[in-house]
Short mmCIF file of C-alpha atoms in Angstrom, two decimals:
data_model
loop_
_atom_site.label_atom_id
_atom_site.label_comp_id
_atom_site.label_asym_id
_atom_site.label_seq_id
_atom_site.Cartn_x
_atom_site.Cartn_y
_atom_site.Cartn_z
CA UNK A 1 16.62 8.56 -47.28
CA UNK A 2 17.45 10.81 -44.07
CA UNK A 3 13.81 10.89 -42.55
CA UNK A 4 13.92 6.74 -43.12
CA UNK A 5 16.99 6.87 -40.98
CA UNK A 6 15.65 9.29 -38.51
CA UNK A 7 12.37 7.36 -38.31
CA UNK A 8 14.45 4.13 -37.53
CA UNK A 9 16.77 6.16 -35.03
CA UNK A 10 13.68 7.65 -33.29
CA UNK A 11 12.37 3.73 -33.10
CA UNK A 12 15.15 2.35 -31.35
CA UNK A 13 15.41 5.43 -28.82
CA UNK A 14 11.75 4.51 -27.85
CA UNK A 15 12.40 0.91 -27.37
CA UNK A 16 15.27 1.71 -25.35
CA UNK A 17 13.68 3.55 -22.79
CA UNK A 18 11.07 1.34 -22.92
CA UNK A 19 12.87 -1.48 -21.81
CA UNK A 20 15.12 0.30 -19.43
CA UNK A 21 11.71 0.90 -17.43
CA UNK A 22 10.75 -2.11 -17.79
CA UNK A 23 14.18 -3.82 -16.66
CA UNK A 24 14.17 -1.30 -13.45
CA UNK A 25 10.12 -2.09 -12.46
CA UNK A 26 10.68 -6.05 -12.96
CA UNK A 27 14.53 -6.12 -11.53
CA UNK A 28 14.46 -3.61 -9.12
CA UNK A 29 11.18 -2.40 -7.56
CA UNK A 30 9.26 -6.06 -7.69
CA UNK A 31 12.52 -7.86 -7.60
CA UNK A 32 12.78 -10.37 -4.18
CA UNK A 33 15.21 -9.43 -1.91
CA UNK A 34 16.71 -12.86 -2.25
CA UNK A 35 18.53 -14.92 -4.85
CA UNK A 36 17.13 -18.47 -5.49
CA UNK A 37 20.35 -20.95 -4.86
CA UNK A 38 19.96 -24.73 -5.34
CA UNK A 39 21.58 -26.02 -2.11
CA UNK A 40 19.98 -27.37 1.47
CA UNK A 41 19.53 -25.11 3.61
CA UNK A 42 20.09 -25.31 7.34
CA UNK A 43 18.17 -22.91 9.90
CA UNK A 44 20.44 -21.28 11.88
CA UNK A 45 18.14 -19.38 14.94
CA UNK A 46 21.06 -17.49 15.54
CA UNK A 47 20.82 -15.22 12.69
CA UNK A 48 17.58 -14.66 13.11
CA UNK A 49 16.76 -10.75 13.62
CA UNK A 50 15.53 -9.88 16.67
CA UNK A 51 13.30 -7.38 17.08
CA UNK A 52 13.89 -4.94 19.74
CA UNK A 53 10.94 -2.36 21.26
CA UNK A 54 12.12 0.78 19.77
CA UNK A 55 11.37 4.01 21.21
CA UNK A 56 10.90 7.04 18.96
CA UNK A 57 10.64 11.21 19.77
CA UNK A 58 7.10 12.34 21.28
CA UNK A 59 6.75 14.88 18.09
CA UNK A 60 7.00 11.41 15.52
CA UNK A 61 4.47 11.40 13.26
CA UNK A 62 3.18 8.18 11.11
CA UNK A 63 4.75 5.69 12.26
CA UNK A 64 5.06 2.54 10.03
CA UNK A 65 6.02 -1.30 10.30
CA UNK A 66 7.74 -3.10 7.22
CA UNK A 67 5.88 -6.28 6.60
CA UNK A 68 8.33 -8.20 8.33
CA UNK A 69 8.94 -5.77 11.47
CA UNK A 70 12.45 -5.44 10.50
CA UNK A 71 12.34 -1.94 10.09
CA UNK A 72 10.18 0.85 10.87
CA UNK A 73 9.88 4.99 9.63
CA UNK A 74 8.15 8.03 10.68
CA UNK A 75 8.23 11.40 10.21
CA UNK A 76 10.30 13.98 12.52
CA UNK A 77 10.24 17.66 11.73
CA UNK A 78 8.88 16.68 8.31
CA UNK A 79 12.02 14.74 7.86
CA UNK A 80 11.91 10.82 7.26
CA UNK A 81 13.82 8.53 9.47
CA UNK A 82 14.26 5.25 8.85
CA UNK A 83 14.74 2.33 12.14
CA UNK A 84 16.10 -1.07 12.12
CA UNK A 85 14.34 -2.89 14.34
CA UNK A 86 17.04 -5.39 15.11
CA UNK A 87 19.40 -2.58 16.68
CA UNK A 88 17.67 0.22 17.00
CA UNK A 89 20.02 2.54 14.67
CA UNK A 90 18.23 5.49 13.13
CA UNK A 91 19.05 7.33 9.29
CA UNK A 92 17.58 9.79 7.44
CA UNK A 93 15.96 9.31 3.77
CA UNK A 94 17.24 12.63 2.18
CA UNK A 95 15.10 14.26 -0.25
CA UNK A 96 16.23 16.06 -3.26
CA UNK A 97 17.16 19.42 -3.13
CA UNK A 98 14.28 21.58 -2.67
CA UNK A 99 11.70 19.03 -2.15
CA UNK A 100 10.49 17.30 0.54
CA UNK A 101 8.92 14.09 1.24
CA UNK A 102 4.81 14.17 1.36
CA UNK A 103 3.92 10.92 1.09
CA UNK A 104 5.51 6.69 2.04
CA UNK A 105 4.36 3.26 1.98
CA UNK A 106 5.93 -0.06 2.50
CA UNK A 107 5.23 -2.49 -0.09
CA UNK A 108 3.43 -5.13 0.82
CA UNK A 109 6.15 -7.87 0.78
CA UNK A 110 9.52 -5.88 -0.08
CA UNK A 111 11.75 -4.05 2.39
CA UNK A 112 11.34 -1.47 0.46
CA UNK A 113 9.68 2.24 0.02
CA UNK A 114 7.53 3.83 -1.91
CA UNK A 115 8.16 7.84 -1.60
CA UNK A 116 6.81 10.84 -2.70
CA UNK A 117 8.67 14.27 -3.09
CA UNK A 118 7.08 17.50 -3.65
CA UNK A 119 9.14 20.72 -4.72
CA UNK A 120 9.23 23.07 -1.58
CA UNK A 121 8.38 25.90 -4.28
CA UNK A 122 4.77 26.44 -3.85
CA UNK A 123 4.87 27.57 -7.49
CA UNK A 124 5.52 24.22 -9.20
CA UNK A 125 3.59 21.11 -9.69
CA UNK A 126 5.97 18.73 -9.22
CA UNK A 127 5.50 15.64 -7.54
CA UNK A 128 8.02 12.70 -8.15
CA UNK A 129 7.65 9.29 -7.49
CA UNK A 130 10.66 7.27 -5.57
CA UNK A 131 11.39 3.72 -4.10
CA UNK A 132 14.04 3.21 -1.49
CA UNK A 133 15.70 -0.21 -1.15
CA UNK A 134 16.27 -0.73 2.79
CA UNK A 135 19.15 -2.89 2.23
CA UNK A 136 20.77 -1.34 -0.34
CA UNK A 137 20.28 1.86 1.03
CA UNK A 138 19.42 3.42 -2.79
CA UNK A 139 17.09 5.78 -4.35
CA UNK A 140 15.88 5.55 -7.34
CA UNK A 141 13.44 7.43 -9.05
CA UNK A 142 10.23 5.47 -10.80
CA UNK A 143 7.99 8.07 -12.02
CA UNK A 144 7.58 12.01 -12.21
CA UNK A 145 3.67 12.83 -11.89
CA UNK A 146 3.74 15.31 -14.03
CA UNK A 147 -0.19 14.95 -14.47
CA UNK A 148 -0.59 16.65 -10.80
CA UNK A 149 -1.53 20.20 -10.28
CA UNK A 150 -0.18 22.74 -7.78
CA UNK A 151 -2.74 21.70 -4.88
CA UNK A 152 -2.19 18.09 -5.50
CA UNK A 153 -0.92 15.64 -2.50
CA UNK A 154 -0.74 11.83 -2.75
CA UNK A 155 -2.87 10.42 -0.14
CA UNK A 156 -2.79 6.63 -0.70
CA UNK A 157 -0.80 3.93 -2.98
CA UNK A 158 -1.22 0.42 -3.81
CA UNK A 159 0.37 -1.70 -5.33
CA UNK A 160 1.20 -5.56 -6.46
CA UNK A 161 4.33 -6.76 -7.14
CA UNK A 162 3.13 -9.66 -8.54
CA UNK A 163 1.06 -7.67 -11.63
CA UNK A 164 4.03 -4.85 -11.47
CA UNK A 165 0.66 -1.92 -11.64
CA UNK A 166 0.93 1.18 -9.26
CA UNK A 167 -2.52 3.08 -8.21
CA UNK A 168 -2.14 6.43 -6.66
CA UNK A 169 -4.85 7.93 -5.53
CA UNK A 170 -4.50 11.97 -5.28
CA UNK A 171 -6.32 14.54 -3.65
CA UNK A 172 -7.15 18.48 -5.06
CA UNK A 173 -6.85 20.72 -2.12
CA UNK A 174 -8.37 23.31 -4.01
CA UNK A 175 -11.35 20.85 -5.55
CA UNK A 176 -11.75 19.00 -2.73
CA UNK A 177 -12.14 15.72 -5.20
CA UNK A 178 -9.46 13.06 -5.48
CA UNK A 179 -8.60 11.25 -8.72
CA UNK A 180 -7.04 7.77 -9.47
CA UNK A 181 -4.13 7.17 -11.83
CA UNK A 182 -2.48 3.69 -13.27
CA UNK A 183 1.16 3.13 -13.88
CA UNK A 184 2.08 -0.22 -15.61
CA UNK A 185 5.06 -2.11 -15.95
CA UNK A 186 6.13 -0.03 -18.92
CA UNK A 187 5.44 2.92 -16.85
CA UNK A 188 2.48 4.21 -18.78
CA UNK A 189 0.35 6.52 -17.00
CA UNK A 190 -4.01 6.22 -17.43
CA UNK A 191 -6.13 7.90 -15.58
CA UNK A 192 -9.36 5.97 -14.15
CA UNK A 193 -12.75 7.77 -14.89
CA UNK A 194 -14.27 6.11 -11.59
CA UNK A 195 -17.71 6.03 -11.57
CA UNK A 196 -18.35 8.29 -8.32
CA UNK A 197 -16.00 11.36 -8.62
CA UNK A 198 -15.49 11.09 -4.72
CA UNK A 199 -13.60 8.37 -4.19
CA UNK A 200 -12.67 6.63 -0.18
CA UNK A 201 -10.87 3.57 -0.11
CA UNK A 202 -9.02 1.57 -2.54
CA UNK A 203 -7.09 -1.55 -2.84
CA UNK A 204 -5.73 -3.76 -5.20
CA UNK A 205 -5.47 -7.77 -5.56
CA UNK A 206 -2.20 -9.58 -5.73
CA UNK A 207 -2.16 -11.57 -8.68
CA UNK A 208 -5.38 -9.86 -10.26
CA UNK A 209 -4.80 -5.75 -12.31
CA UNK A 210 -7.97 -4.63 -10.44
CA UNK A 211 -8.87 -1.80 -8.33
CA UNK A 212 -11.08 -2.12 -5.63
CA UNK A 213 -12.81 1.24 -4.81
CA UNK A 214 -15.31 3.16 -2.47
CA UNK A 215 -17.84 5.91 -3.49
CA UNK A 216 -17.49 8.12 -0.41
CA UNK A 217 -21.08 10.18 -0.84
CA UNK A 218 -23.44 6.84 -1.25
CA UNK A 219 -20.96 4.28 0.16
CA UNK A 220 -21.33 1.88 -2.64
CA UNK A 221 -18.09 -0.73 -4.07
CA UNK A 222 -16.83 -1.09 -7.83
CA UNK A 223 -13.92 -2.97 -8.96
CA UNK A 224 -12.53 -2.27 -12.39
CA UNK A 225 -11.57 -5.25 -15.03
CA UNK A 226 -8.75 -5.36 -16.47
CA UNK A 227 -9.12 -4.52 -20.40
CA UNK A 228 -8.49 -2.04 -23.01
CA UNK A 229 -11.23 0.30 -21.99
CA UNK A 230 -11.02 -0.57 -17.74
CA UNK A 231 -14.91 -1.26 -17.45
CA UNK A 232 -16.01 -1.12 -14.16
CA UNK A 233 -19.03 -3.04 -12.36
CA UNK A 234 -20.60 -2.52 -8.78
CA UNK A 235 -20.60 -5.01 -6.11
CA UNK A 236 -23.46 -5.72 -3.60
CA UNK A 237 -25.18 -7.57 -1.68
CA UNK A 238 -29.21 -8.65 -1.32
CA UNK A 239 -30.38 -6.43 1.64
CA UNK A 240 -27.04 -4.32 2.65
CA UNK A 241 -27.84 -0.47 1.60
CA UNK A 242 -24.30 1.05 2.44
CA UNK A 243 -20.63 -1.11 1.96
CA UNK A 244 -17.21 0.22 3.22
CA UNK A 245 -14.02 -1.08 1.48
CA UNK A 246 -12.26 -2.60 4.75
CA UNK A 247 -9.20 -4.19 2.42
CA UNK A 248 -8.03 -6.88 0.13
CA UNK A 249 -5.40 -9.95 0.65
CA UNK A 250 -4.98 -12.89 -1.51
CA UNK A 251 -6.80 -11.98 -4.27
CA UNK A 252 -10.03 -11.78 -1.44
CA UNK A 253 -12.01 -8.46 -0.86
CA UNK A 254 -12.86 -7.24 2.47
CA UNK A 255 -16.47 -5.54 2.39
CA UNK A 256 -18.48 -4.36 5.56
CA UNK A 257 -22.15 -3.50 5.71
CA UNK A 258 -22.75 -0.31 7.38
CA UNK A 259 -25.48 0.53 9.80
CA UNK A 260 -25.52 3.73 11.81
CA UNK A 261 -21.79 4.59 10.51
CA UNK A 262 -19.92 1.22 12.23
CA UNK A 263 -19.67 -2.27 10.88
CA UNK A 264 -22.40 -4.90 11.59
CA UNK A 265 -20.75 -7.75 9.09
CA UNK A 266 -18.20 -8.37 6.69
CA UNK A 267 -18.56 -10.14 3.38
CA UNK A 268 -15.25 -11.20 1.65
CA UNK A 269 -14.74 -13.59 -1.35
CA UNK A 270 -13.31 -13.59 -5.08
CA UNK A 271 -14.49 -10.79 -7.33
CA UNK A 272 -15.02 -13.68 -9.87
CA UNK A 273 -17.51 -14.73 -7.53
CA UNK A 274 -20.79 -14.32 -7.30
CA UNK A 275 -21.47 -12.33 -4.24
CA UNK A 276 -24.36 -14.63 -2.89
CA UNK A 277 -21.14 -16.78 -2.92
CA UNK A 278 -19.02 -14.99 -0.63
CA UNK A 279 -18.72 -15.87 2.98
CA UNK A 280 -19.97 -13.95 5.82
CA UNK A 281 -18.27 -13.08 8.92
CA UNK A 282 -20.96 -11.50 11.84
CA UNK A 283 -19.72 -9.20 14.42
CA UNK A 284 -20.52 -9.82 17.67
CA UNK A 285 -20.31 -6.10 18.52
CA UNK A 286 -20.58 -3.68 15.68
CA UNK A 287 -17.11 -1.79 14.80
CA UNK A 288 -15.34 1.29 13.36
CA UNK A 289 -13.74 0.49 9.94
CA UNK A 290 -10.33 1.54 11.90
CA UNK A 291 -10.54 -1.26 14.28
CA UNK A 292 -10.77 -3.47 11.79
CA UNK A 293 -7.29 -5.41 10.15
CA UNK A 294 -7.05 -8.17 7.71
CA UNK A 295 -3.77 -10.06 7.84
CA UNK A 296 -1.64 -10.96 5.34
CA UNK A 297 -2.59 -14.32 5.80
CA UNK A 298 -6.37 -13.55 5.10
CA UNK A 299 -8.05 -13.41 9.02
CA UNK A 300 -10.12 -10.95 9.97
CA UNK A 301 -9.52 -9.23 13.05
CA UNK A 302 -11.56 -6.59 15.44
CA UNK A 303 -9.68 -4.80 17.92
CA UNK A 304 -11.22 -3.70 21.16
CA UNK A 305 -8.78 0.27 22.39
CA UNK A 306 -10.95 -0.42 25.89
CA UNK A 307 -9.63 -3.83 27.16
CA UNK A 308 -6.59 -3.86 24.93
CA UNK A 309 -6.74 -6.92 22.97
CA UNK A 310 -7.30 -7.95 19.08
CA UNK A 311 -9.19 -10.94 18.57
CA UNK A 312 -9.57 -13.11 15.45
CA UNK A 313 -13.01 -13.22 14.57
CA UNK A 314 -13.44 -16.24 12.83
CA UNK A 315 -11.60 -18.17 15.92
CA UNK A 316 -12.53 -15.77 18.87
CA UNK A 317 -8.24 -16.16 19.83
CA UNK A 318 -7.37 -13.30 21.13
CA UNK A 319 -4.41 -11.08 21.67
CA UNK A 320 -3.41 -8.83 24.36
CA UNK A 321 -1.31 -5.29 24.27
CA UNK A 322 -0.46 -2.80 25.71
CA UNK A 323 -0.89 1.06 24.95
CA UNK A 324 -2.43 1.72 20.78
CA UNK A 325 -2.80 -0.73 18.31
CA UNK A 326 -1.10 0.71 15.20
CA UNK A 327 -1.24 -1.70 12.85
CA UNK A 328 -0.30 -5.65 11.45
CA UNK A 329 3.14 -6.87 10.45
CA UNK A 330 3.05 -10.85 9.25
CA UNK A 331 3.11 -12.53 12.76
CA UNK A 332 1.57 -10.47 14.87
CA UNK A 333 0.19 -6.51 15.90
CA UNK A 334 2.18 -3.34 16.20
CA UNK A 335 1.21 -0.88 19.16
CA UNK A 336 2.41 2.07 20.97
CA UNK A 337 3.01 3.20 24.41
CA UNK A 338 4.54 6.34 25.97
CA UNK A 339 6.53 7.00 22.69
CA UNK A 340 7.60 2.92 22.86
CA UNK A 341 6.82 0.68 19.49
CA UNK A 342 5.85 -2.81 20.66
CA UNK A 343 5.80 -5.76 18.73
CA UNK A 344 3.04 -8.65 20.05
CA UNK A 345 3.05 -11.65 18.44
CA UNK A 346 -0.17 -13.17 17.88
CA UNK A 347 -1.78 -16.26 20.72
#
């Protein structure tokens, strides 16, 4: 009767950890940064934050906006600092001993970080998967990628907090190929056998598991489904030879037609669409895919570096700055001058 007991032991350990993971991904990483309360609420403008123009060192390197512009990070003498936007205070987001940070995103709608450490040891593997919690001002690990080899670096993550599914997307210095991996709610790691073994640009939907990705040698767009075996299927479009993945927001994919290398037109709509169904913005002037930025909100918008202003292309409004455009927060454009991060609401 001991291996019945052992069996049954060995059960209840697995179920454990299993829902321990799955307490930490639903209650922690996705969790709101709010409590729901059943009371009227009053808007007091006073506690609104106000965001200050922040000025960080001339060596900072990627600079990024939370969602909200509440807080920004970059990198300083491969260390990661960490702004509040309302003040202007600076920490630092300490790594482990004997790793560093290689890799961080903001989610999408949290206050929150998405890290990864690498051991400084160039003769281990191991990259380890953290989130931060800005408010909280805790670490806590999600995921060691123990599937990574020694030349392996994490170049891009999405996510949806919605579905509670993690895509990393990691490049082989030594192979010069990337590869894709999956990490559910439960934490369970699969690998995607994309159809292209080059791989450019990926996103995710919100309320959708499916990847959105680019083959970066014939420029053509699959999206996966989301079932047992992850089937994939291409989209196109009747006379456009060569796509680029520009982006995805709710639940709406981003797609530009490519002539000459720059952007002539983008097609977005629902993947459960027919593409013939999709709707077709044209570009007055044709555009690199990095002047391109689709809001959380859903508008397209094409920047112009020369004259200094971003202009919605559906409405033609447009929105002047100063210095580089860096990127979108929810109400309005991020840019840069002499070392100075603005914030520009949008006309």
């Amino acid at each position: 009767m001991k291996w019945k007991k052992r069996i049954v032991i060995w059960i209840v350990f697995s179920l454990s950890m299993q829902c321990l993971g799955l307490f930490y991904i639903n209650n922690y990483l996705l969790a709101t940064d709010t409590k729901v309360v059943t009371k009227k609420v009053v808007e007091d403008k006073s506690e609104k934050a106000k965001t200050i123009d922040i000025t960080v060192p001339e060596e900072a390197e990627t600079v990024l906006v939370s969602y909200d512009a509440k807080y920004l990070s970059y990198y300083e003498k491969e260390e990661l600092k960490l702004v509040n936007c309302s003040d202007g205070k600076i920490k630092n987001i300490e790594a482990e001993d004997g790793s560093k940070i290689t890799f961080s995103e903001w989610l999408p709608d949290r206050n929150r970080i998405l890290l990864v450490e690498k051991k400084s040891d160039s003769e281990s593997s191991n990259l380890v998967l953290y989130s931060y919690d800005v408010k909280k001002t805790e670490k806590v690990k999600v995921k060691e990628l123990d599937w990574s080899g020694i030349s392996s670096d994490v170049e891009n993550i999405q996510l949806s907090t919605l579905t509670g599914v993690i895509y990393i997307q990691v490049s082989n210095n030594a192979t010069s190929s990337s590869s894709i991996y999956r990490i559910d709610r439960m934490g369970d790691t699969t690998k995607i056998n994309t159809i292209p073994k080059l791989v450019g640009n990926i996103a995710v939907l919100r309320s959708e598991d499916k990847l959105l990705y680019e083959g970066s040698v014939y420029n053509k767009i699959y999206a996966t489904n989301s079932d047992k075996n992850i089937s994939h299927k291409s989209i196109s479009f009747q006379g456009a030879e060569k796509l680029t993945l520009i982006g995805a927001q709710n639940d709406e994919v981003y797609i530009g037609e490519l002539q000459d290398n720059l952007i002539s037109k983008i097609y977005y709509g629902k993947t459960s669409q027919d593409t013939s169904q999709w709707k077709i913005l044209d570009l007055q002037k044709a555009s690199e895919i990095k002047d391109l930025f689709i809001s959380s909100d859903g508008k397209a918008y094409q920047n112009d570096s020369l004259k200094g202003v971003i202009k919605e292309i559906d409405s033609g409004i447009e929105t002047s700055y100063k210095g580089e455009l860096s990127q979108l927060y929810t109400k309005g454009i991020v840019s840069i001058v002499d070392n100075k991060v603005s914030f520009v609401p949008f006309k």
